Short mmCIF file of C-alpha atoms in Angstrom, two decimals:
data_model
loop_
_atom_site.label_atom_id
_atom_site.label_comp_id
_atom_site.label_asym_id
_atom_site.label_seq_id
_atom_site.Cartn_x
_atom_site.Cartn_y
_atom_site.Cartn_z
CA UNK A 1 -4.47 -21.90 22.01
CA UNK A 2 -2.73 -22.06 18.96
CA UNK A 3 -3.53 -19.63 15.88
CA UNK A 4 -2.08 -19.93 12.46
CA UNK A 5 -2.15 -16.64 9.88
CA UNK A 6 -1.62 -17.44 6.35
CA UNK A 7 -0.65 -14.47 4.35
CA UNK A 8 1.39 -13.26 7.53
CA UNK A 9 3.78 -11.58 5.97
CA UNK A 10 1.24 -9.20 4.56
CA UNK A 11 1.78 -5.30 5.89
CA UNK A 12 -1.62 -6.22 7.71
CA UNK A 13 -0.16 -8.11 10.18
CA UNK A 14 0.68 -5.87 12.70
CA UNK A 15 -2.87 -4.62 13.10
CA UNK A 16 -3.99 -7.67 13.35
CA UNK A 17 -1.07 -8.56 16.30
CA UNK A 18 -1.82 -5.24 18.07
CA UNK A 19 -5.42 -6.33 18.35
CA UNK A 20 -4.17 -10.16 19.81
CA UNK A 21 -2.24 -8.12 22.03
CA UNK A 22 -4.69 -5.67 23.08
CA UNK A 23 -7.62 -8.15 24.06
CA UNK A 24 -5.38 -10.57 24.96
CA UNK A 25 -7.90 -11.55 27.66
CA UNK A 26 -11.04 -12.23 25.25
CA UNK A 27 -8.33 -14.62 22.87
CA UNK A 28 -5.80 -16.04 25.15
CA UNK A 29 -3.00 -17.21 22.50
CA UNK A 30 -0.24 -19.16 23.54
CA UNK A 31 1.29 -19.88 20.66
CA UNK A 32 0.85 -17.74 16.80
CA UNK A 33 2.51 -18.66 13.64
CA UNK A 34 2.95 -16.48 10.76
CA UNK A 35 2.94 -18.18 7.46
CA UNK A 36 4.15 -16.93 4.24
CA UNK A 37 5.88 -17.89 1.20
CA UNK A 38 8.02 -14.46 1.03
CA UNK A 39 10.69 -15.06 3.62
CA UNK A 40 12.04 -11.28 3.30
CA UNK A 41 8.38 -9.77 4.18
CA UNK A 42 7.65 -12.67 6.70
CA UNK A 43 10.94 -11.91 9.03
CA UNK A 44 10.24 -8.35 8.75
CA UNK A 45 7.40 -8.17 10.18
CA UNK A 46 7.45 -11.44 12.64
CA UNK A 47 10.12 -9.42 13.98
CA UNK A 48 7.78 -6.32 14.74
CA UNK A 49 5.26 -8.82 15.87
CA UNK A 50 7.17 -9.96 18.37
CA UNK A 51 8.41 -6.71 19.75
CA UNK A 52 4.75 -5.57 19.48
CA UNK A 53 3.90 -8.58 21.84
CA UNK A 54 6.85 -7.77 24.22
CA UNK A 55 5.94 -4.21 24.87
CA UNK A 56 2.47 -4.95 25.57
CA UNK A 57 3.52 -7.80 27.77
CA UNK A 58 2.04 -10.68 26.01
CA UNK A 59 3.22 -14.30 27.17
CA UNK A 60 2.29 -15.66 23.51
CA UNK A 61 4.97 -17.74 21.33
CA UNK A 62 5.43 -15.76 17.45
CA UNK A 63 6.56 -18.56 15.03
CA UNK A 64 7.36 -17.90 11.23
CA UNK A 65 7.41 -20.33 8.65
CA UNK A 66 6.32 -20.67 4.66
CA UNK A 67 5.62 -24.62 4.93
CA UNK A 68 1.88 -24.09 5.27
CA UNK A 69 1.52 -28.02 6.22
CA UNK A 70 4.28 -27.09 9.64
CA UNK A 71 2.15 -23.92 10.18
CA UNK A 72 -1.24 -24.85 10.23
CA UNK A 73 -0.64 -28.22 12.05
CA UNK A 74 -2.31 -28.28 15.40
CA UNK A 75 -4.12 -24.79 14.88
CA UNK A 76 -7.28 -24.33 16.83
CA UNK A 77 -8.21 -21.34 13.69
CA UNK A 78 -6.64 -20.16 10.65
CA UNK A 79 -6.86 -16.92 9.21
CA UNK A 80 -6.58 -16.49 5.80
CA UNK A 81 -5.34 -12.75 4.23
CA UNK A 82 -3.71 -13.80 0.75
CA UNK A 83 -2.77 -11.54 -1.93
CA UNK A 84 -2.66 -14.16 -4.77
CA UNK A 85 -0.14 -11.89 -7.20
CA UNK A 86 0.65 -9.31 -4.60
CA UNK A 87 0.01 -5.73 -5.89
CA UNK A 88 1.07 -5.88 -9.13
CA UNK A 89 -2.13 -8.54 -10.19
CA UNK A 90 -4.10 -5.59 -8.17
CA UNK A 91 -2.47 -3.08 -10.20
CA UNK A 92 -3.53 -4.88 -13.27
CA UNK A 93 -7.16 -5.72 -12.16
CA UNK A 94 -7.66 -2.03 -10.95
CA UNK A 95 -6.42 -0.78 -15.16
CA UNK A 96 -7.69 -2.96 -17.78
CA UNK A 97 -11.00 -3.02 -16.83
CA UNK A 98 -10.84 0.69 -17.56
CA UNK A 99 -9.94 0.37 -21.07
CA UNK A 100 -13.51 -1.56 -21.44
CA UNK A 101 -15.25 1.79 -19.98
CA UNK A 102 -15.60 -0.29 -16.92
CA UNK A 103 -15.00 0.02 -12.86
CA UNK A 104 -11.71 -0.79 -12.36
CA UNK A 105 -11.62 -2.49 -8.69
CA UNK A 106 -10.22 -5.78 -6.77
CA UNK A 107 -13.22 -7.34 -5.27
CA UNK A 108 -16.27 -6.42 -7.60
CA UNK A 109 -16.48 -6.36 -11.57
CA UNK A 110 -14.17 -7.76 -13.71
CA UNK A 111 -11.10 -6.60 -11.30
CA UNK A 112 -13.18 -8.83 -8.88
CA UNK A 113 -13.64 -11.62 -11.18
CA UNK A 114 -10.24 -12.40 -12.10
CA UNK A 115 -8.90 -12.01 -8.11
CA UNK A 116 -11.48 -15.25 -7.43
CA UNK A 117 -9.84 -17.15 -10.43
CA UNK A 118 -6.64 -16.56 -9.02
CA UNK A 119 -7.31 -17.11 -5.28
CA UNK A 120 -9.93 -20.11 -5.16
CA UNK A 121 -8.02 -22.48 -5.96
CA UNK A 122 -5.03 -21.36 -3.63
CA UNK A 123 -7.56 -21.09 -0.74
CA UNK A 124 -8.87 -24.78 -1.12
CA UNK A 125 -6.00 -25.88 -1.49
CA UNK A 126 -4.55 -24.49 1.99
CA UNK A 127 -8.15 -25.35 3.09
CA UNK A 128 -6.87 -29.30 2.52
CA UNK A 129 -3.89 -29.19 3.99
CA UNK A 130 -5.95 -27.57 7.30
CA UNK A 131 -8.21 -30.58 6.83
CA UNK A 132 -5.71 -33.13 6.86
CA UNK A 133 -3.40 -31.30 9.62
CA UNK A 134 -5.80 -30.14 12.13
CA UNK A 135 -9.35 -31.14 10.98
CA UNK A 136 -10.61 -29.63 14.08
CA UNK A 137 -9.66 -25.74 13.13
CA UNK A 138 -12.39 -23.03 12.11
CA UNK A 139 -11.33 -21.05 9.06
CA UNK A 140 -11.62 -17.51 9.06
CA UNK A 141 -11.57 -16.31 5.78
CA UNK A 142 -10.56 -12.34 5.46
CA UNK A 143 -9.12 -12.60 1.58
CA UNK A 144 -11.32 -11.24 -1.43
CA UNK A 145 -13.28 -11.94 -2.64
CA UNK A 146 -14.74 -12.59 0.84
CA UNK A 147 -18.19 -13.76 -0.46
CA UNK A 148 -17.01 -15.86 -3.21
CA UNK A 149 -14.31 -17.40 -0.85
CA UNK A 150 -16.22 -18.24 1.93
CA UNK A 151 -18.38 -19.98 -0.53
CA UNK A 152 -15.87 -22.39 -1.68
CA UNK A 153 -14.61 -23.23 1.28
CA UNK A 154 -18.52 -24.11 2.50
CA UNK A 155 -18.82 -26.17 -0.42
CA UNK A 156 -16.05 -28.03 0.19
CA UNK A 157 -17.23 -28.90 3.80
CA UNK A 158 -14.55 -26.95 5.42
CA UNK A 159 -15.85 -24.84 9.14
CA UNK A 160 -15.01 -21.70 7.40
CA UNK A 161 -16.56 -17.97 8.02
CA UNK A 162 -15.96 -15.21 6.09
CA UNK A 163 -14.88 -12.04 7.74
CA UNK A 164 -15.36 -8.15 6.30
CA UNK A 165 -14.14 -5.10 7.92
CA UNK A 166 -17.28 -2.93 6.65
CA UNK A 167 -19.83 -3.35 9.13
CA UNK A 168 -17.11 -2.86 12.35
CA UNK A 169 -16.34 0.35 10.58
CA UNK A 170 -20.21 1.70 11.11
CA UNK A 171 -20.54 0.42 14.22
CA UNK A 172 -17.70 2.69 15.25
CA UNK A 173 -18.78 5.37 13.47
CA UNK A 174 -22.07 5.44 14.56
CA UNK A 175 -21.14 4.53 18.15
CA UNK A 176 -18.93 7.58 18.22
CA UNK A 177 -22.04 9.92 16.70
CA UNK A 178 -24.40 8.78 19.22
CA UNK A 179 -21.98 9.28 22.02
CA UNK A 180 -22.33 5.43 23.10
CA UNK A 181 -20.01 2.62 23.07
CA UNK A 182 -19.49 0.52 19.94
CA UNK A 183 -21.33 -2.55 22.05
CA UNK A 184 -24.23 -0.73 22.29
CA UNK A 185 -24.64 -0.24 19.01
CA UNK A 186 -26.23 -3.02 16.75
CA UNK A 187 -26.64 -3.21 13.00
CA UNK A 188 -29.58 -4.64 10.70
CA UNK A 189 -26.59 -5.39 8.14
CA UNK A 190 -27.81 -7.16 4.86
CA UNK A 191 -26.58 -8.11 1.54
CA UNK A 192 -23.97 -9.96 -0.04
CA UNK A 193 -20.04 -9.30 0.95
CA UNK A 194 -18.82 -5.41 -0.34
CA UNK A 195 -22.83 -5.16 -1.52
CA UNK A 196 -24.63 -4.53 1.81
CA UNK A 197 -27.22 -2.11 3.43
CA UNK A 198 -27.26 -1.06 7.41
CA UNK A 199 -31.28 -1.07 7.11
CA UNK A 200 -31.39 -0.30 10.85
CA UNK A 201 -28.82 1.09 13.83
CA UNK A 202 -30.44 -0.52 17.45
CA UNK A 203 -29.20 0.51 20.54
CA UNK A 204 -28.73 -3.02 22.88
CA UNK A 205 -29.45 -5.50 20.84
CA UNK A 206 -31.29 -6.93 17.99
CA UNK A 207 -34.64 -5.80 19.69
CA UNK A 208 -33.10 -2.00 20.52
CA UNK A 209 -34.61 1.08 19.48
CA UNK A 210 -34.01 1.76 15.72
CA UNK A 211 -32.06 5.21 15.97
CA UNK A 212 -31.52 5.55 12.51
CA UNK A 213 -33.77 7.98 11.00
CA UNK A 214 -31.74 10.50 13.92
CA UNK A 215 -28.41 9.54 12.73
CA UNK A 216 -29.39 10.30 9.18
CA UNK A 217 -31.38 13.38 10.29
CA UNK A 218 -28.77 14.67 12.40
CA UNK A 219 -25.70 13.34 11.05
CA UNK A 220 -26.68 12.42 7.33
CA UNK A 221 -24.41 14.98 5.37
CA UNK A 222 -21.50 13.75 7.48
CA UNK A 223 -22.80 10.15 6.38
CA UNK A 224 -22.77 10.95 2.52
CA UNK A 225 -19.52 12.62 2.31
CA UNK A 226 -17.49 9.69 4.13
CA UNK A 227 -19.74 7.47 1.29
CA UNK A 228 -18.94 10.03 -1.53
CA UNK A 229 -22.97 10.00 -2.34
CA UNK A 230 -24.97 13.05 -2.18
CA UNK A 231 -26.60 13.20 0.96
CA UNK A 232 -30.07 13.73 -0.94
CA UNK A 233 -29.63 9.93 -2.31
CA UNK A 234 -28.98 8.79 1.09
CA UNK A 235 -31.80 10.84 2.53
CA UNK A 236 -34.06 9.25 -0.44
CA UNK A 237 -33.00 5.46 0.25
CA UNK A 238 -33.07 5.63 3.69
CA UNK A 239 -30.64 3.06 4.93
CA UNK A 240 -26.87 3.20 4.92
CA UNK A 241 -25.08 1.88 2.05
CA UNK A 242 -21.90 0.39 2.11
CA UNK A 243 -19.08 2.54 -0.17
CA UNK A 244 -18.62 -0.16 -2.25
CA UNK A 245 -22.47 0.14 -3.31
CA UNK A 246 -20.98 3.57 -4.91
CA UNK A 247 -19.38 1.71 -7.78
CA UNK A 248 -23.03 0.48 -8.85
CA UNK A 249 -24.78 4.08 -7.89
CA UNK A 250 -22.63 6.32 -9.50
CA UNK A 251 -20.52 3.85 -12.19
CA UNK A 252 -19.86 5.93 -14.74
CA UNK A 253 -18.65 9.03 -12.45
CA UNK A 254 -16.54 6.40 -10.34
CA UNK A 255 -14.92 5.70 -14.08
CA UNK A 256 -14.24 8.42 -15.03
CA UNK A 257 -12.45 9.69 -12.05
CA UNK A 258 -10.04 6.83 -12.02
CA UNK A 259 -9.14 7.47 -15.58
CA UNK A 260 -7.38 10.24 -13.74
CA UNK A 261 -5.04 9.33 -10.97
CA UNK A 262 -3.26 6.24 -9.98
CA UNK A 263 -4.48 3.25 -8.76
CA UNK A 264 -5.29 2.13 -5.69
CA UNK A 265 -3.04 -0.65 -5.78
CA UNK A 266 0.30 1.81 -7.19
CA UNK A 267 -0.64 3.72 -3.76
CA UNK A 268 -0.83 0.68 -1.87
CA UNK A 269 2.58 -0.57 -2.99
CA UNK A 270 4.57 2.87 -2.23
CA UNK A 271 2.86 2.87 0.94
CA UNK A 272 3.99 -0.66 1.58
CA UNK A 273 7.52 -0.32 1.16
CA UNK A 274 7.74 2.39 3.39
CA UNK A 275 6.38 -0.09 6.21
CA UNK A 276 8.38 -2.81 5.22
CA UNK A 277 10.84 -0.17 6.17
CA UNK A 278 9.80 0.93 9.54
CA UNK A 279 9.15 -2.49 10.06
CA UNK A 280 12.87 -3.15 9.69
CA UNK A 281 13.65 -0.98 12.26
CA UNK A 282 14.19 -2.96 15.65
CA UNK A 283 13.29 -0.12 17.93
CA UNK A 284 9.54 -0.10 16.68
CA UNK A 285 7.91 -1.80 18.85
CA UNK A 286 4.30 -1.02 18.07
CA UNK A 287 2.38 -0.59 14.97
CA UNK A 288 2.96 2.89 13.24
CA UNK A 289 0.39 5.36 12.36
CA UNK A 290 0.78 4.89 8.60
CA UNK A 291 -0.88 1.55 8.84
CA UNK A 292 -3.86 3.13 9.47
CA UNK A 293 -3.83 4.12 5.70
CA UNK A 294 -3.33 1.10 4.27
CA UNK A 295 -6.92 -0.37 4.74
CA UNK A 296 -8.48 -2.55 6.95
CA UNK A 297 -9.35 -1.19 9.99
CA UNK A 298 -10.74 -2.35 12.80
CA UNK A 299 -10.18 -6.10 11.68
CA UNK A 300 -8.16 -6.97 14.42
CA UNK A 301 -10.77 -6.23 16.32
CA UNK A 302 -13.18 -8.15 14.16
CA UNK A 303 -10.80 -11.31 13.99
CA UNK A 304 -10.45 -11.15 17.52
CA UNK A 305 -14.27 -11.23 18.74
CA UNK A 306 -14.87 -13.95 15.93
CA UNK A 307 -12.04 -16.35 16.46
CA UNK A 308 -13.41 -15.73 20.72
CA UNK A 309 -16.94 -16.52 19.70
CA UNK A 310 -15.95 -19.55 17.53
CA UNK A 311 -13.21 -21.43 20.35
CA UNK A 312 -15.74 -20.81 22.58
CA UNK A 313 -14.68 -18.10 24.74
CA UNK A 314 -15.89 -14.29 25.30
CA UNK A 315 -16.56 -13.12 21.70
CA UNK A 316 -19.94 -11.07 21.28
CA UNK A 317 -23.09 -13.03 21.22
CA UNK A 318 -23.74 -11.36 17.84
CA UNK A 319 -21.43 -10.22 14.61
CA UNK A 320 -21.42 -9.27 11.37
CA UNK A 321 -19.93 -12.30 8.99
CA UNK A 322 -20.01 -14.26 5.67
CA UNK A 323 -22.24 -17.67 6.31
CA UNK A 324 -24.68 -19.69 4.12
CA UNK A 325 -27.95 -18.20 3.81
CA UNK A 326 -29.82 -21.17 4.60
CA UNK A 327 -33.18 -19.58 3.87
CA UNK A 328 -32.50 -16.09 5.74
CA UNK A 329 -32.80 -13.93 2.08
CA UNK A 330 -36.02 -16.36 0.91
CA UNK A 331 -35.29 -15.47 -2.54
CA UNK A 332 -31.77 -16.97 -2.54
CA UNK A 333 -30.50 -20.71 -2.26
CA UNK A 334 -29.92 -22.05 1.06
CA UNK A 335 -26.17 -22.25 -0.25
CA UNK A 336 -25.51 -18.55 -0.97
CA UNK A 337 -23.12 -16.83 1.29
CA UNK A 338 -24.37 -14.00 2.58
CA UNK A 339 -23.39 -11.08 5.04
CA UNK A 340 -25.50 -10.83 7.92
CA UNK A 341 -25.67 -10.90 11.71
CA UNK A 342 -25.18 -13.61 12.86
CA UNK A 343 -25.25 -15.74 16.61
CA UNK A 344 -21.99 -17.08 16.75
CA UNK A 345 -20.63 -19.81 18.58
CA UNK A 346 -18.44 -23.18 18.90
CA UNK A 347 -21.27 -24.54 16.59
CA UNK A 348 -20.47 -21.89 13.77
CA UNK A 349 -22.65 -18.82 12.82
CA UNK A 350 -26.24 -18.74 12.61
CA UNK A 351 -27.74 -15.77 10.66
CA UNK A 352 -30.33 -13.76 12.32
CA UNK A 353 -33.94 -12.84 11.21
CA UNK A 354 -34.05 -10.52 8.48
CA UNK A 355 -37.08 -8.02 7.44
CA UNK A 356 -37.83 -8.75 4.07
CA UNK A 357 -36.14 -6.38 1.62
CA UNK A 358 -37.23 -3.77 -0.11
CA UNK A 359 -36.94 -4.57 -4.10
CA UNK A 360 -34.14 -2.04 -4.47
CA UNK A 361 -31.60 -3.98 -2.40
CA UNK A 362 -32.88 -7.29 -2.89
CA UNK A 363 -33.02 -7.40 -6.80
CA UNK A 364 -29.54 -6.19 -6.92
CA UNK A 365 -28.60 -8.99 -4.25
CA UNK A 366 -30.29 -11.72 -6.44
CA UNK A 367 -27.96 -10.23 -9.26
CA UNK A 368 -24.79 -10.55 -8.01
CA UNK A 369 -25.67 -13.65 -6.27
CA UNK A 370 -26.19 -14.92 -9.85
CA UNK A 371 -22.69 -13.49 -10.86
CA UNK A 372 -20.87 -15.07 -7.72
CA UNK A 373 -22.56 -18.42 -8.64
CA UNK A 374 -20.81 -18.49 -12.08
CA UNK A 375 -17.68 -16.88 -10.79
CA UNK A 376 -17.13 -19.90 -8.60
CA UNK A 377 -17.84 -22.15 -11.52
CA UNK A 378 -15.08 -20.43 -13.61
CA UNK A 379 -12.86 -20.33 -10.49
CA UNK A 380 -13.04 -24.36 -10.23
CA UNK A 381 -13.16 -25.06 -13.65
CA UNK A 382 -12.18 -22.71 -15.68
CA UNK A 383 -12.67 -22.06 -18.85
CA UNK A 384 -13.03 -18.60 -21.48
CA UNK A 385 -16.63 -18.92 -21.95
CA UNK A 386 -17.50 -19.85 -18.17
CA UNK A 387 -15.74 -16.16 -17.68
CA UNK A 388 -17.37 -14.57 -20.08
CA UNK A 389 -21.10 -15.63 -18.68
CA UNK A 390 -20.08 -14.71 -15.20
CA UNK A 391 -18.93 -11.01 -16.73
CA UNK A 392 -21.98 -11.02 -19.00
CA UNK A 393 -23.73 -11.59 -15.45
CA UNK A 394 -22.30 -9.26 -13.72
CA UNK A 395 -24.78 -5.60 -13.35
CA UNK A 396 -21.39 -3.32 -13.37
CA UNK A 397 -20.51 -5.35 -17.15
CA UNK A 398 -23.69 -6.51 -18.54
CA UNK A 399 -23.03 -6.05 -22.52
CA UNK A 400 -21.67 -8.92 -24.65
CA UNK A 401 -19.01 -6.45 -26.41
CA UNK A 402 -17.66 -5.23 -22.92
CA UNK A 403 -17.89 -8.93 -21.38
CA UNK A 404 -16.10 -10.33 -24.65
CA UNK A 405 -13.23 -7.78 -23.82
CA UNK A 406 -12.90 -7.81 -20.67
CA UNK A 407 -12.45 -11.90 -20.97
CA UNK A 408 -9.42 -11.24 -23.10
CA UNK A 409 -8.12 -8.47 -21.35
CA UNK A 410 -8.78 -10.74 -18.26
CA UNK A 411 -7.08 -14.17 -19.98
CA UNK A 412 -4.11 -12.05 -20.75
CA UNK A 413 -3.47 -10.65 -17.76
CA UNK A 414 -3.43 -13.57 -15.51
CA UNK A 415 -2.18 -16.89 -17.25
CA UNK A 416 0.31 -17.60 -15.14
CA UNK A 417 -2.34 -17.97 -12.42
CA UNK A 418 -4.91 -19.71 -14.47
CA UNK A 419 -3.96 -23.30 -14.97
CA UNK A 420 -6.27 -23.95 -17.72
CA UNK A 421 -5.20 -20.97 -19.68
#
């Protein structure tokens, strides 16, 4: 079995080889190839990679290359982590917004926005060369804007899912409140990508108990602080936000505090080149505990049980991904991507049942549904005023003055990755 990971030379990558390692029975690789355009990064860490895979006694082959077309050929999946603009476009869509009185963040608002205009086209374009290389391969799509992504990939007719780290995170968190294992534990997970709701926590299955109202009766304050909410909103919802649903709850108190302290993204970078550093070092042979600050946990574990499901071997019957609606959320198009559970298999994902939603989640769904729709028209073909109806759309922008702008702010910032600017 051959994997290809494009973006490998991302500080990522070692979680994501520790987990290839680890379940090494559930996705037997024989052969993984790291692609990325930054040969410094790339060696760096293919070289941890493979010592991670030699201490844990792994039998797999670790190629690097940055000729995608070499890469992909022959892949059986490709996973796709890309940082179009590394952190310093982060950096930049994590500021200006904030000069607007607006959230500041890399996959939602205008921050959001401007990462799909730079990464769409990137991503269909590797998409293509998959297609033409090895037309057989599934796509699993982990870069950000997941939703919007996974979207234009589906429109294009690619086999593509799109993969969050989110809903993994509850089910070990709630696993370890309830004193079960995390496969016990199953979520009623709705919404759109980085806008979703755990309606219901079922022990066994999608038929299990709902244990829910006792996790937020006996573990609810616990609940609220990891989601920075009060625990009297959570108690008055009912359900289980996701944190990013914070930025929409509590904008203005979310803008404010980033107004004082650094972004996200200049912590992110410091923290990078320290494990480009370790990395460097040839006596590390496993991934180092710092990693587990960068972001993105448990999606090794994720990518691992979805790339299973998909090539047809032991992956769980049911996850948590990014796949066309196709009349699960009645009030959206069948083409919308939503996240959902999902039966998963060599045939793709199929999305589950889902209760109908209360108004409260599903109006705000329909919303940024409406947003993503004309973000992916601005993201294939571009445009100032295409940008400034999918800011004008979006529920954390929503004024002409602040969509008008943000459009410049957004323009300015990123025109050497916007080909029609």
């Amino acid at each position: 079995m051959k994997l290809a990971v494009v973006g490998g030379g991302s500080t990522y990558t070692p979680e994501l080889i520790d987990g290839f390692a680890r379940l090494r029975d559930t996705l037997p690789i024989t052969e993984l190839v790291l692609v990325d355009p930054a040969a410094d990064r790339l060696e760096l860490v293919g070289g941890l990679a493979r010592r991670i895979f030699a201490r844990q006694g792994h039998g797999g082959k670790i190629v690097t290359t940055s000729d995608v077309d070499a890469g992909v050929e022959g892949a059986d999946a490709v996973l796709l982590q890309l940082r179009v603009g590394g952190q310093a476009a982060r950096n930049q869509d994590e500021t200006w917004p904030l000069e607007c009185g607006c959230v500041g963040q890399e996959t939602t608002g205008a921050g959001g926005l401007a990462k799909a205009l730079r990464t769409v086209p990137v991503v269909l374009d590797i998409a293509e060369r998959v297609r033409r290389t090895s037309p057989d391969a599934w796509i699993i799509d982990f870069t950000n804007p997941v939703g919007i992504v996974t979207r234009a990939l589906l429109q294009a007719g690619h086999k593509a899912v799109g993969l969050c780290n989110v809903a993994i995170g509850f089910q070990r968190k709630f696993a370890r409140m309830l004193g079960v294992t995390p496969a016990d534990v199953h979520l009623d997970h709705v919404g759109l990508n980085h806008l979703t709701w755990e309606t219901a926590v079922r022990l066994g299955g999608p038929e299990g108990e709902n244990v829910l109202p006792r996790l937020l009766a006996e573990h609810g304050e616990a609940i609220a602080d990891d989601l920075r909410l009060p625990h009297s909103i959570v108690d008055r919802l009912g359900v289980v936000p996701s944190y990013y649903l914070r930025y929409f709850y509590a904008h203005d108190e979310v803008v404010r505090e980033l107004g004082t302290k650094p972004s996200r993204a200049a912590e992110v970078a410091a923290m990078e080149k320290e494990l480009l550093e370790m990395y460097g070092d040839p006596a590390l042979d496993e991934k180092p505990a710092l990693l587990g600050k960068r972001g993105g946990a448990f999606y090794s574990e994720a990518a691992v049980d979805l790339a299973a499901s998909l090539l047809g071997g032991g992956g769980s019957p049911y996850q948590v991904v990014n796949t066309r609606n196709d009349g699960t959320l009645p009030f959206l198009a069948d083409d919308a991507v939503i996240e959902v559970q999902a039966a998963v298999g060599p045939t793709g994902a199929v999305p589950l049942p889902v209760a109908p939603l209360d108004p409260l989640y599903a109006g705000l769904i329909a919303n940024v549904t409406a947003y993503e729709d004309l973000a992916l028209e601005a993201a294939l073909r571009g445009g100032r005023e295409r940008v400034f109806r999918a800011l004008l759309a979006h529920p954390l922008v929503g004024q002409y003055a602040y969509a008008d702008g943000l459009t410049d702010r957004l323009v300015a910032h990123n025109r050497e990755h916007l080909a029609w600017a």
